[in-house]
Short mmCIF file of C-alpha atoms (C1' of nucleotides) in Angstrom, two decimals:
data_model
loop_
_atom_site.label_atom_id
_atom_site.label_comp_id
_atom_site.label_asym_id
_atom_site.label_seq_id
_atom_site.Cartn_x
_atom_site.Cartn_y
_atom_site.Cartn_z
CA MET A 1 61.52 63.95 76.27
CA LYS A 2 58.60 61.65 75.67
CA LYS A 3 56.74 62.07 72.39
CA VAL A 4 53.03 61.47 72.76
CA ASN A 5 50.79 60.62 69.86
CA ASP A 6 47.39 61.67 71.06
CA THR A 7 44.78 63.25 68.93
CA LEU A 8 44.86 66.78 70.22
CA ASP A 9 41.73 68.35 71.62
CA TRP A 10 42.21 71.78 70.09
CA PRO A 11 39.13 73.53 71.42
CA ALA A 12 40.11 72.64 74.98
CA LEU A 13 43.71 73.58 74.24
CA ILE A 14 42.77 77.00 72.96
CA ALA A 15 40.63 77.60 76.01
CA ALA A 16 43.66 76.92 78.20
CA GLN A 17 46.26 78.55 75.95
CA PRO A 18 44.90 81.45 73.88
CA ALA A 19 48.16 81.62 71.96
CA ALA A 20 47.29 78.27 70.43
CA GLY A 21 44.32 79.91 68.77
CA LEU A 22 46.69 81.68 66.42
CA ILE A 23 47.70 78.46 64.75
CA PRO A 24 45.90 77.89 61.42
CA GLU A 25 44.40 74.52 60.64
CA PRO A 26 47.01 72.97 58.31
CA LEU A 27 49.75 73.72 60.82
CA ARG A 28 47.79 72.22 63.68
CA GLU A 29 47.87 68.83 62.10
CA MET A 30 51.64 68.83 62.17
CA ALA A 31 51.90 69.45 65.89
CA LYS A 32 53.81 66.93 67.93
CA ARG A 33 53.05 66.77 71.61
CA VAL A 34 55.97 66.31 73.98
CA ASP A 35 56.13 65.80 77.72
CA ALA A 36 59.34 66.94 79.33
CA GLU A 37 60.47 66.22 82.87
CA ALA A 38 61.70 68.82 85.31
CA SER A 39 65.13 70.23 84.39
CA GLU A 40 65.11 68.39 81.09
CA THR A 41 66.84 70.12 78.21
CA LEU A 42 64.73 71.08 75.20
CA PHE A 43 67.56 72.49 73.10
CA ARG A 44 71.02 73.99 73.51
CA VAL A 45 73.07 76.85 72.16
CA GLY A 46 74.07 76.07 68.60
CA ASP A 47 71.35 73.50 67.94
CA PRO A 48 69.58 73.98 64.62
CA VAL A 49 66.13 75.55 64.92
CA LEU A 50 63.92 72.62 63.92
CA HIS A 51 60.74 73.43 65.82
CA VAL A 52 58.67 76.23 67.21
CA TYR A 53 57.77 75.49 70.83
CA LEU A 54 54.42 76.19 72.42
CA VAL A 55 54.15 75.66 76.16
CA ILE A 56 50.84 74.03 77.11
CA SER A 57 51.41 73.46 80.80
CA GLY A 58 54.34 73.65 83.17
CA GLU A 59 57.18 76.05 82.57
CA ALA A 60 59.95 76.38 80.00
CA ARG A 61 62.93 78.70 80.36
CA LEU A 62 65.52 80.19 78.09
CA THR A 63 68.81 80.50 79.90
CA ARG A 64 72.41 81.24 79.24
CA LEU A 65 75.39 80.45 81.40
CA GLY A 66 77.71 83.35 82.03
CA ARG A 67 81.46 83.00 82.29
CA ASN A 68 81.19 82.89 86.07
CA GLY A 69 78.70 80.04 85.93
CA ARG A 70 75.81 82.31 86.90
CA GLU A 71 72.65 81.28 85.19
CA VAL A 72 70.82 84.12 83.50
CA ILE A 73 67.15 83.64 82.75
CA LEU A 74 66.34 85.20 79.39
CA GLN A 75 62.72 84.14 79.11
CA ARG A 76 60.25 82.27 81.24
CA SER A 77 57.11 80.91 79.69
CA ARG A 78 54.19 79.36 81.51
CA GLY A 79 51.98 79.01 78.48
CA GLY A 80 52.49 80.48 75.03
CA PHE A 81 55.40 80.38 72.64
CA ILE A 82 59.00 80.28 73.64
CA ALA A 83 62.04 81.43 71.65
CA GLU A 84 59.83 83.17 69.11
CA ALA A 85 62.77 85.24 67.94
CA SER A 86 64.67 82.15 66.88
CA LEU A 87 62.25 81.51 64.03
CA ASP A 88 64.42 83.45 61.62
CA SER A 89 67.71 82.15 62.99
CA ARG A 90 69.47 79.00 61.83
CA THR A 91 70.62 78.00 65.30
CA TYR A 92 69.67 78.79 68.87
CA HIS A 93 71.61 81.38 70.81
CA CYS A 94 70.55 80.12 74.22
CA ASP A 95 69.53 76.97 76.09
CA ALA A 96 65.98 75.91 76.87
CA ILE A 97 64.98 73.72 79.77
CA ALA A 98 61.75 72.60 81.35
CA ALA A 99 61.68 74.08 84.85
CA GLU A 100 59.09 71.54 85.96
CA PRO A 101 57.16 68.72 84.31
CA THR A 102 56.05 70.47 81.14
CA THR A 103 53.89 69.70 78.15
CA LEU A 104 54.72 71.34 74.85
CA LEU A 105 53.63 71.34 71.25
CA LEU A 106 56.27 71.31 68.54
CA PHE A 107 55.69 72.70 65.07
CA PRO A 108 58.17 72.17 62.24
CA THR A 109 59.83 75.53 61.52
CA ALA A 110 59.58 75.18 57.75
CA ALA A 111 55.82 74.63 57.86
CA PHE A 112 55.51 77.42 60.38
CA ARG A 113 57.20 79.86 58.04
CA VAL A 114 55.01 78.75 55.16
CA ALA A 115 51.89 79.31 57.25
CA LEU A 116 53.07 82.78 58.20
CA GLY A 117 53.41 83.66 54.54
CA ALA A 118 50.07 82.11 53.56
CA GLU A 119 47.84 83.39 56.36
CA PRO A 120 47.84 87.16 56.79
CA SER A 121 45.88 86.95 60.04
CA PHE A 122 48.37 84.46 61.46
CA CYS A 123 51.20 86.70 60.34
CA LYS A 124 49.63 89.64 62.08
CA ALA A 125 49.06 87.71 65.28
CA TRP A 126 52.65 86.56 65.23
CA GLN A 127 53.79 90.16 64.95
CA SER A 128 51.74 91.12 67.97
CA GLN A 129 53.33 88.24 69.78
CA LEU A 130 56.82 89.53 68.98
CA ALA A 131 55.84 93.09 69.86
CA ARG A 132 54.54 91.93 73.22
CA GLU A 133 57.81 90.17 73.85
CA VAL A 134 59.71 93.34 72.99
CA ARG A 135 57.69 95.38 75.46
CA LYS A 136 58.17 92.77 78.14
CA LEU A 137 61.91 92.74 77.61
CA ARG A 138 62.07 96.50 77.73
CA ALA A 139 60.32 96.43 81.08
CA GLN A 140 62.84 93.84 82.21
CA CYS A 141 65.76 96.03 81.13
CA GLU A 142 64.24 98.97 82.90
CA ARG A 143 63.93 96.89 86.05
CA LEU A 144 67.49 95.62 85.88
CA SER A 145 68.71 99.20 85.54
CA LEU A 146 67.41 100.02 88.98
CA PRO A 147 70.26 100.00 91.49
CA SER A 148 68.50 98.70 94.59
CA ALA A 149 66.77 95.42 95.33
CA ALA A 150 63.71 97.17 96.80
CA ASP A 151 63.29 99.27 93.64
CA ARG A 152 63.38 96.16 91.48
CA ILE A 153 60.79 94.44 93.63
CA ASN A 154 58.49 97.44 93.48
CA HIS A 155 58.99 97.73 89.75
CA TYR A 156 58.11 94.06 89.39
CA ILE A 157 54.91 94.49 91.38
CA GLU A 158 53.95 97.53 89.34
CA SER A 159 54.67 96.11 85.92
CA GLU A 160 53.77 92.43 86.38
CA GLY A 161 51.03 92.72 88.96
CA THR A 162 47.70 94.48 89.22
CA ASP A 163 46.50 96.98 91.79
CA GLY A 164 49.79 96.95 93.64
CA ALA A 165 49.78 93.20 94.16
CA VAL A 166 51.38 90.26 92.41
CA THR A 167 51.60 86.52 92.84
CA ILE A 168 55.02 84.98 92.42
CA ASN A 169 54.67 81.77 90.45
CA GLN A 170 58.19 80.50 90.98
CA SER A 171 60.62 79.87 93.77
CA ARG A 172 62.20 82.88 95.46
CA LYS A 173 65.54 81.65 94.33
CA SER A 174 64.73 81.71 90.64
CA TRP A 175 62.82 84.95 91.05
CA ALA A 176 66.01 86.40 92.47
CA ALA A 177 67.84 85.31 89.32
CA GLU A 178 65.15 86.97 87.20
CA LEU A 179 65.63 90.17 89.19
CA GLY A 180 69.38 89.98 88.78
CA LEU A 181 69.96 89.56 92.50
CA SER A 182 71.52 86.94 94.73
CA HIS A 183 68.78 85.02 96.55
CA GLU A 184 70.10 86.26 99.89
CA ALA A 185 69.74 89.87 98.80
CA LEU A 186 66.16 89.20 97.75
CA TYR A 187 65.22 87.57 101.06
CA ARG A 188 66.72 90.41 103.02
CA ALA A 189 65.10 93.08 100.88
CA LEU A 190 61.69 91.43 101.33
CA ARG A 191 62.27 91.24 105.07
CA ARG A 192 63.37 94.87 105.29
CA MET A 193 60.38 96.06 103.28
CA GLN A 194 58.02 94.17 105.56
CA ASP A 195 59.68 95.63 108.64
CA GLU A 196 59.30 99.09 107.14
CA GLY A 197 55.65 98.35 106.48
CA VAL A 198 55.79 99.07 102.75
CA LEU A 199 55.14 95.48 101.73
CA GLU A 200 52.87 92.68 102.81
CA VAL A 201 53.93 89.13 102.10
CA ASP A 202 51.37 86.35 102.18
CA GLY A 203 52.96 83.19 100.86
CA ASN A 204 53.54 83.86 97.20
CA ARG A 205 51.37 86.94 97.17
CA LEU A 206 53.07 90.32 97.50
CA ILE A 207 51.06 93.45 98.26
CA SER A 208 52.75 96.81 98.17
CA LYS A 209 51.49 99.25 100.78
CA PRO A 210 51.74 103.01 100.26
CA MET B 1 60.57 119.58 64.78
CA LYS B 2 60.88 120.96 61.29
CA LYS B 3 58.94 119.24 58.55
CA VAL B 4 60.79 119.18 55.25
CA ASN B 5 59.07 118.68 51.93
CA ASP B 6 61.82 117.41 49.72
CA THR B 7 61.42 114.75 47.14
CA LEU B 8 63.21 111.86 48.78
CA ASP B 9 66.12 110.22 47.05
CA TRP B 10 65.21 106.65 47.94
CA PRO B 11 68.09 104.82 46.27
CA ALA B 12 70.59 106.91 48.22
CA LEU B 13 68.53 106.50 51.35
CA ILE B 14 68.47 102.74 51.08
CA ALA B 15 72.22 102.70 50.54
CA ALA B 16 72.64 104.58 53.81
CA GLN B 17 69.83 102.87 55.72
CA PRO B 18 69.17 99.29 54.61
CA ALA B 19 66.07 99.19 56.78
CA ALA B 20 64.46 101.69 54.44
CA GLY B 21 64.64 99.10 51.69
CA LEU B 22 61.87 97.19 53.42
CA ILE B 23 59.34 99.89 52.70
CA PRO B 24 57.12 99.09 49.71
CA GLU B 25 56.47 101.70 47.06
CA PRO B 26 52.98 102.98 48.00
CA LEU B 27 54.08 103.52 51.60
CA ARG B 28 57.19 105.39 50.51
CA GLU B 29 55.14 108.12 48.96
CA MET B 30 53.50 108.88 52.28
CA ALA B 31 56.77 109.44 54.11
CA LYS B 32 57.24 112.78 55.80
CA ARG B 33 60.76 113.88 56.47
CA VAL B 34 61.44 115.59 59.75
CA ASP B 35 64.56 117.24 61.15
CA ALA B 36 64.78 117.28 64.93
CA GLU B 37 67.24 119.25 67.01
CA ALA B 38 69.33 117.78 69.79
CA SER B 39 67.29 116.85 72.87
CA GLU B 40 64.05 117.56 71.07
CA THR B 41 61.07 115.41 72.02
CA LEU B 42 59.56 113.20 69.31
CA PHE B 43 56.74 111.79 71.43
CA ARG B 44 55.85 111.16 75.06
CA VAL B 45 54.29 108.47 77.20
CA GLY B 46 50.58 108.32 76.49
CA ASP B 47 50.73 110.02 73.10
CA PRO B 48 48.68 108.24 70.44
CA VAL B 49 50.76 106.21 68.00
CA LEU B 50 50.32 108.22 64.82
CA HIS B 51 53.53 107.41 62.99
CA VAL B 52 56.21 104.82 62.56
CA TYR B 53 59.64 106.41 62.91
CA LEU B 54 62.66 105.60 60.79
CA VAL B 55 65.96 107.17 61.81
CA ILE B 56 67.94 108.32 58.77
CA SER B 57 70.80 110.09 60.49
CA GLY B 58 71.62 111.19 63.98
CA GLU B 59 70.30 109.31 67.00
CA ALA B 60 66.90 108.78 68.53
CA ARG B 61 66.33 107.29 71.97
CA LEU B 62 63.48 105.70 73.84
CA THR B 63 63.65 106.59 77.49
CA ARG B 64 61.62 106.39 80.62
CA LEU B 65 62.01 108.33 83.82
CA GLY B 66 62.11 106.24 86.95
CA ARG B 67 60.58 107.33 90.23
CA ASN B 68 63.97 108.56 91.40
CA GLY B 69 64.39 110.70 88.30
CA ARG B 70 66.98 108.38 86.81
CA GLU B 71 66.69 108.22 83.08
CA VAL B 72 66.63 104.72 81.72
CA ILE B 73 67.52 104.22 78.06
CA LEU B 74 65.22 101.58 76.57
CA GLN B 75 66.38 101.78 72.97
CA ARG B 76 68.97 103.67 71.06
CA SER B 77 68.75 103.88 67.31
CA ARG B 78 71.34 105.34 64.95
CA GLY B 79 69.57 104.31 61.77
CA GLY B 80 66.63 102.00 61.40
CA PHE B 81 63.22 101.93 62.99
CA ILE B 82 62.47 103.03 66.49
CA ALA B 83 59.60 101.95 68.75
CA GLU B 84 58.67 99.12 66.38
CA ALA B 85 56.76 97.41 69.13
CA SER B 86 54.38 100.34 69.45
CA LEU B 87 52.84 99.62 66.07
CA ASP B 88 50.14 97.50 67.64
CA SER B 89 49.62 99.76 70.64
CA ARG B 90 47.24 102.68 70.79
CA THR B 91 49.58 104.89 72.81
CA TYR B 92 53.29 105.02 73.56
CA HIS B 93 54.63 103.54 76.76
CA CYS B 94 57.85 105.57 76.75
CA ASP B 95 59.34 108.88 75.62
CA ALA B 96 61.39 109.42 72.50
CA ILE B 97 63.96 112.15 72.06
CA ALA B 98 66.57 113.06 69.49
CA ALA B 99 69.95 112.70 71.19
CA GLU B 100 71.59 114.91 68.56
CA PRO B 101 70.44 116.69 65.40
CA THR B 102 68.50 113.89 63.78
CA THR B 103 66.67 113.28 60.52
CA LEU B 104 63.72 110.92 60.51
CA LEU B 105 61.05 109.61 58.20
CA LEU B 106 57.50 109.35 59.48
CA PHE B 107 54.99 106.88 58.09
CA PRO B 108 51.32 107.01 59.04
CA THR B 109 50.58 103.98 61.21
CA ALA B 110 47.32 103.13 59.46
CA ALA B 111 48.96 102.96 56.06
CA PHE B 112 51.84 101.04 57.58
CA ARG B 113 49.49 98.38 58.90
CA VAL B 114 47.74 98.14 55.56
CA ALA B 115 51.06 97.66 53.79
CA LEU B 116 52.02 94.91 56.24
CA GLY B 117 48.83 93.07 55.39
CA ALA B 118 49.16 93.59 51.67
CA GLU B 119 52.83 92.81 51.14
CA PRO B 120 53.95 89.40 52.41
CA SER B 121 57.61 90.20 51.86
CA PHE B 122 57.29 93.42 53.83
CA CYS B 123 55.49 91.53 56.56
CA LYS B 124 58.27 89.01 56.71
CA ALA B 125 60.95 91.67 56.84
CA TRP B 126 59.11 93.40 59.65
CA GLN B 127 59.05 90.17 61.60
CA SER B 128 62.78 89.79 61.22
CA GLN B 129 63.13 93.34 62.44
CA LEU B 130 61.14 92.55 65.58
CA ALA B 131 63.01 89.31 66.13
CA ARG B 132 66.31 91.15 65.88
CA GLU B 133 65.09 93.61 68.46
CA VAL B 134 64.11 90.76 70.77
CA ARG B 135 67.56 89.22 70.51
CA LYS B 136 69.20 92.55 71.14
CA LEU B 137 67.08 93.14 74.22
CA ARG B 138 67.84 89.70 75.55
CA ALA B 139 71.54 90.44 75.23
CA GLN B 140 70.93 93.68 77.08
CA CYS B 141 69.12 91.87 79.90
CA GLU B 142 71.91 89.35 80.11
CA ARG B 143 74.41 92.19 80.39
CA LEU B 144 72.46 94.02 83.07
CA SER B 145 72.31 90.81 85.08
CA LEU B 146 76.08 90.83 85.46
CA PRO B 147 77.02 92.16 88.88
CA SER B 148 80.26 93.96 88.09
CA ALA B 149 81.06 96.90 85.86
CA ALA B 150 84.01 95.13 84.26
CA ASP B 151 81.83 92.14 83.35
CA ARG B 152 79.28 94.40 81.68
CA ILE B 153 81.98 96.15 79.69
CA ASN B 154 83.42 92.85 78.52
CA HIS B 155 79.97 91.56 77.67
CA TYR B 156 79.34 94.71 75.65
CA ILE B 157 82.57 94.28 73.72
CA GLU B 158 81.79 90.64 73.03
CA SER B 159 78.18 91.09 71.97
CA GLU B 160 78.27 94.48 70.24
CA GLY B 161 81.79 94.46 68.88
CA THR B 162 83.81 92.23 66.57
CA ASP B 163 87.08 90.43 67.25
CA GLY B 164 87.25 91.66 70.81
CA ALA B 165 87.01 95.32 69.86
CA VAL B 166 84.21 97.84 69.71
CA THR B 167 83.79 101.51 68.92
CA ILE B 168 81.63 103.49 71.30
CA ASN B 169 79.44 105.81 69.28
CA GLN B 170 78.12 107.87 72.18
CA SER B 171 79.40 109.76 75.16
CA ARG B 172 80.76 107.77 78.07
CA LYS B 173 78.08 109.24 80.22
CA SER B 174 75.20 107.91 78.16
CA TRP B 175 77.01 104.65 77.62
CA ALA B 176 77.14 104.33 81.40
CA ALA B 177 73.37 104.76 81.51
CA GLU B 178 72.98 102.05 78.87
CA LEU B 179 75.14 99.74 81.00
CA GLY B 180 73.10 100.54 84.08
CA LEU B 181 76.07 102.16 85.84
CA SER B 182 76.85 105.57 87.22
CA HIS B 183 79.26 107.36 84.90
CA GLU B 184 81.87 107.49 87.66
CA ALA B 185 81.74 103.73 88.06
CA LEU B 186 82.27 103.33 84.31
CA TYR B 187 85.28 105.67 84.23
CA ARG B 188 86.87 103.88 87.14
CA ALA B 189 86.21 100.43 85.73
CA LEU B 190 87.79 101.44 82.41
CA ARG B 191 90.79 102.85 84.24
CA ARG B 192 91.20 99.75 86.38
CA MET B 193 90.96 97.45 83.37
CA GLN B 194 93.63 99.45 81.58
CA ASP B 195 95.89 99.33 84.62
CA GLU B 196 95.40 95.58 84.79
CA GLY B 197 96.28 95.36 81.11
CA VAL B 198 93.07 93.59 80.09
CA LEU B 199 91.77 96.51 78.04
CA GLU B 200 93.19 98.99 75.60
CA VAL B 201 91.41 102.31 75.18
CA ASP B 202 92.07 104.42 72.12
CA GLY B 203 89.63 107.29 72.08
CA ASN B 204 86.27 105.68 71.41
CA ARG B 205 87.79 102.35 70.46
CA LEU B 206 87.97 99.65 73.09
CA ILE B 207 90.11 96.57 72.56
CA SER B 208 89.94 93.73 75.03
CA LYS B 209 93.26 91.97 75.63
CA PRO B 210 93.41 88.36 76.81
"C1'" DC C 1 63.88 58.32 107.06
"C1'" DG C 2 67.20 60.20 104.26
"C1'" DT C 3 68.52 63.24 100.62
"C1'" DA C 4 68.41 67.26 97.89
"C1'" DC C 5 66.83 71.62 97.57
"C1'" DT C 6 64.95 75.93 99.16
"C1'" DT C 7 64.53 79.25 102.67
"C1'" DT C 8 66.50 81.99 106.14
"C1'" DT C 9 69.93 84.31 109.00
"C1'" DG C 10 74.85 85.80 110.10
"C1'" DA C 11 79.31 88.01 109.27
"C1'" DA C 12 82.86 89.90 106.37
"C1'" DT C 13 84.19 92.05 102.27
"C1'" DC C 14 83.97 94.46 98.05
"C1'" DG C 15 82.23 97.45 94.69
"C1'" DC C 16 78.96 100.71 93.33
"C1'" DA C 17 76.24 105.04 94.20
"C1'" DT C 18 76.59 109.38 95.77
"C1'" DC C 19 78.32 113.89 96.79
"C1'" DA C 20 82.08 117.10 95.69
"C1'" DA C 21 85.18 119.29 93.01
"C1'" DA C 22 88.70 120.07 89.43
"C1'" DT C 23 89.79 119.81 84.62
"C1'" DC C 24 88.81 119.46 79.93
"C1'" DT C 25 85.92 120.12 75.83
"C1'" DG C 26 83.21 122.15 72.17
"C1'" DG C 27 80.46 125.68 70.90
"C1'" DT C 28 78.58 130.78 71.37
"C1'" DG C 29 78.82 135.42 71.33
"C1'" DG C 30 81.41 139.65 72.25
"C1'" DC D 1 90.43 135.82 68.49
"C1'" DC D 2 89.33 135.35 73.08
"C1'" DA D 3 86.21 135.03 77.06
"C1'" DC D 4 82.80 132.36 78.63
"C1'" DC D 5 79.52 128.79 79.48
"C1'" DA D 6 77.39 124.18 79.56
"C1'" DG D 7 78.33 119.84 79.45
"C1'" DA D 8 81.44 115.84 79.58
"C1'" DT D 9 85.38 113.80 81.73
"C1'" DT D 10 88.14 112.58 85.57
"C1'" DT D 11 89.61 111.93 90.38
"C1'" DG D 12 88.69 111.80 95.53
"C1'" DA D 13 86.24 110.45 99.77
"C1'" DT D 14 82.48 108.23 102.07
"C1'" DG D 15 78.65 105.14 103.14
"C1'" DC D 16 75.52 101.78 101.99
"C1'" DG D 17 74.00 97.78 99.95
"C1'" DA D 18 74.92 93.76 97.35
"C1'" DT D 19 77.88 89.70 96.95
"C1'" DT D 20 79.99 86.04 98.96
"C1'" DC D 21 80.97 82.35 102.11
"C1'" DA D 22 78.96 79.76 105.85
"C1'" DA D 23 75.64 77.39 108.18
"C1'" DA D 24 71.14 76.22 110.19
"C1'" DA D 25 66.34 75.30 109.62
"C1'" DG D 26 62.56 74.10 106.77
"C1'" DT D 27 60.36 71.31 102.96
"C1'" DA D 28 59.35 68.11 99.21
"C1'" DC D 29 59.90 63.65 97.53
"C1'" DG D 30 61.25 58.99 96.83
#
DNA sequence: CGTACTTTTGAATCGCATCAAATCTGGTGG
DNA sequence: CCACCAGATTTGATGCGATTCAAAAGTACG
């Protein structure tokens, strides 16, 4: 986890990552930039919550290992904050890894909390952030409650895509994990849906056909 | 949905529902008490978000009906706020019903937002509330990712219970829905686990045995 | 060019969903 | 108090779909 000491170009950053625009000035100056390699660990279960993480580029994931060794993906972030809900915890309740070469900004939690108390607009934005996460997770629960692979795929297209189409920005294998399926089941479901003519697959683009 | 115009006994209320203690004084005076019957609708998808709901007694549920008519339970609240994440939405994205005779307090959303901006401590408490909800939902997602009924039951006991035991405060049937299982599958899994000696069932109390 | 990983297909098995039906339960009204 | 009803609980039988184990083909990367 390489720490980089550049002067950050905030205007450009905000253009790329709107979530960064929430950060008030005094907090910005405390940001540390970090470049993580693929599959590098950012923190682990039980680690003290020292920083708030903002993903600039690449992808960070929250995961937890089940008893059976199955990896469950709890959150996937390609831009924006990760582990927002840990801000008022003392320690993490899951692991975080970089899924690919990833650049992040780290803000000291203490200063972050101070800024939340001092800046009402920041506080408000942070609440929206949490509320968005809640809605996203509810959609995820709804999806995982569906019994069949095809239903989960359709639900994904409807809730994550637009106009009946979605672009998968991850490997099929990890998408399968996100859908709570074995990767084989996902491949076969995609194949079956194509054969039935209800789905068009073009690389990473999925188009549902009525 | 009967509106009651009592003078509210806040100290007693807060004793019963700690979440009510978050509410600052000016907002308290705007609370409307409502008594809902079992299976009565509180709001529906698309309704404008006019109030914030606090469950005093009974049980309120957020649900959504899937294509196949299956009811998915998105949130279950026996005390505390419900649909917190809707505060910064214009309309609801799910239905809410009272699962049993339920008493609620309603706060006008506009005033609620004002209070959040005016009272830093209230704002902070609300954030913790949202963060708690996020963690709860992540646990739920993790559970629903488990392939077998027995695993989900064990996960439930571990994450919702204490010392390897938990008390189910709902019917088996609706618990099955929460676990993403058919109720038959749940009954059979419970039976099997008892036969295998890994679980003790005493009415609504489940004790996992190593 | 070799290695590690993903993608894809195959076959066997297991467990869940589903349909059916019997029993049990709490609550309602005669 | 009892008959009755709606809903929850429980058990049975069946079929399908997901998991699992296995293995081949494709792909990215050093």
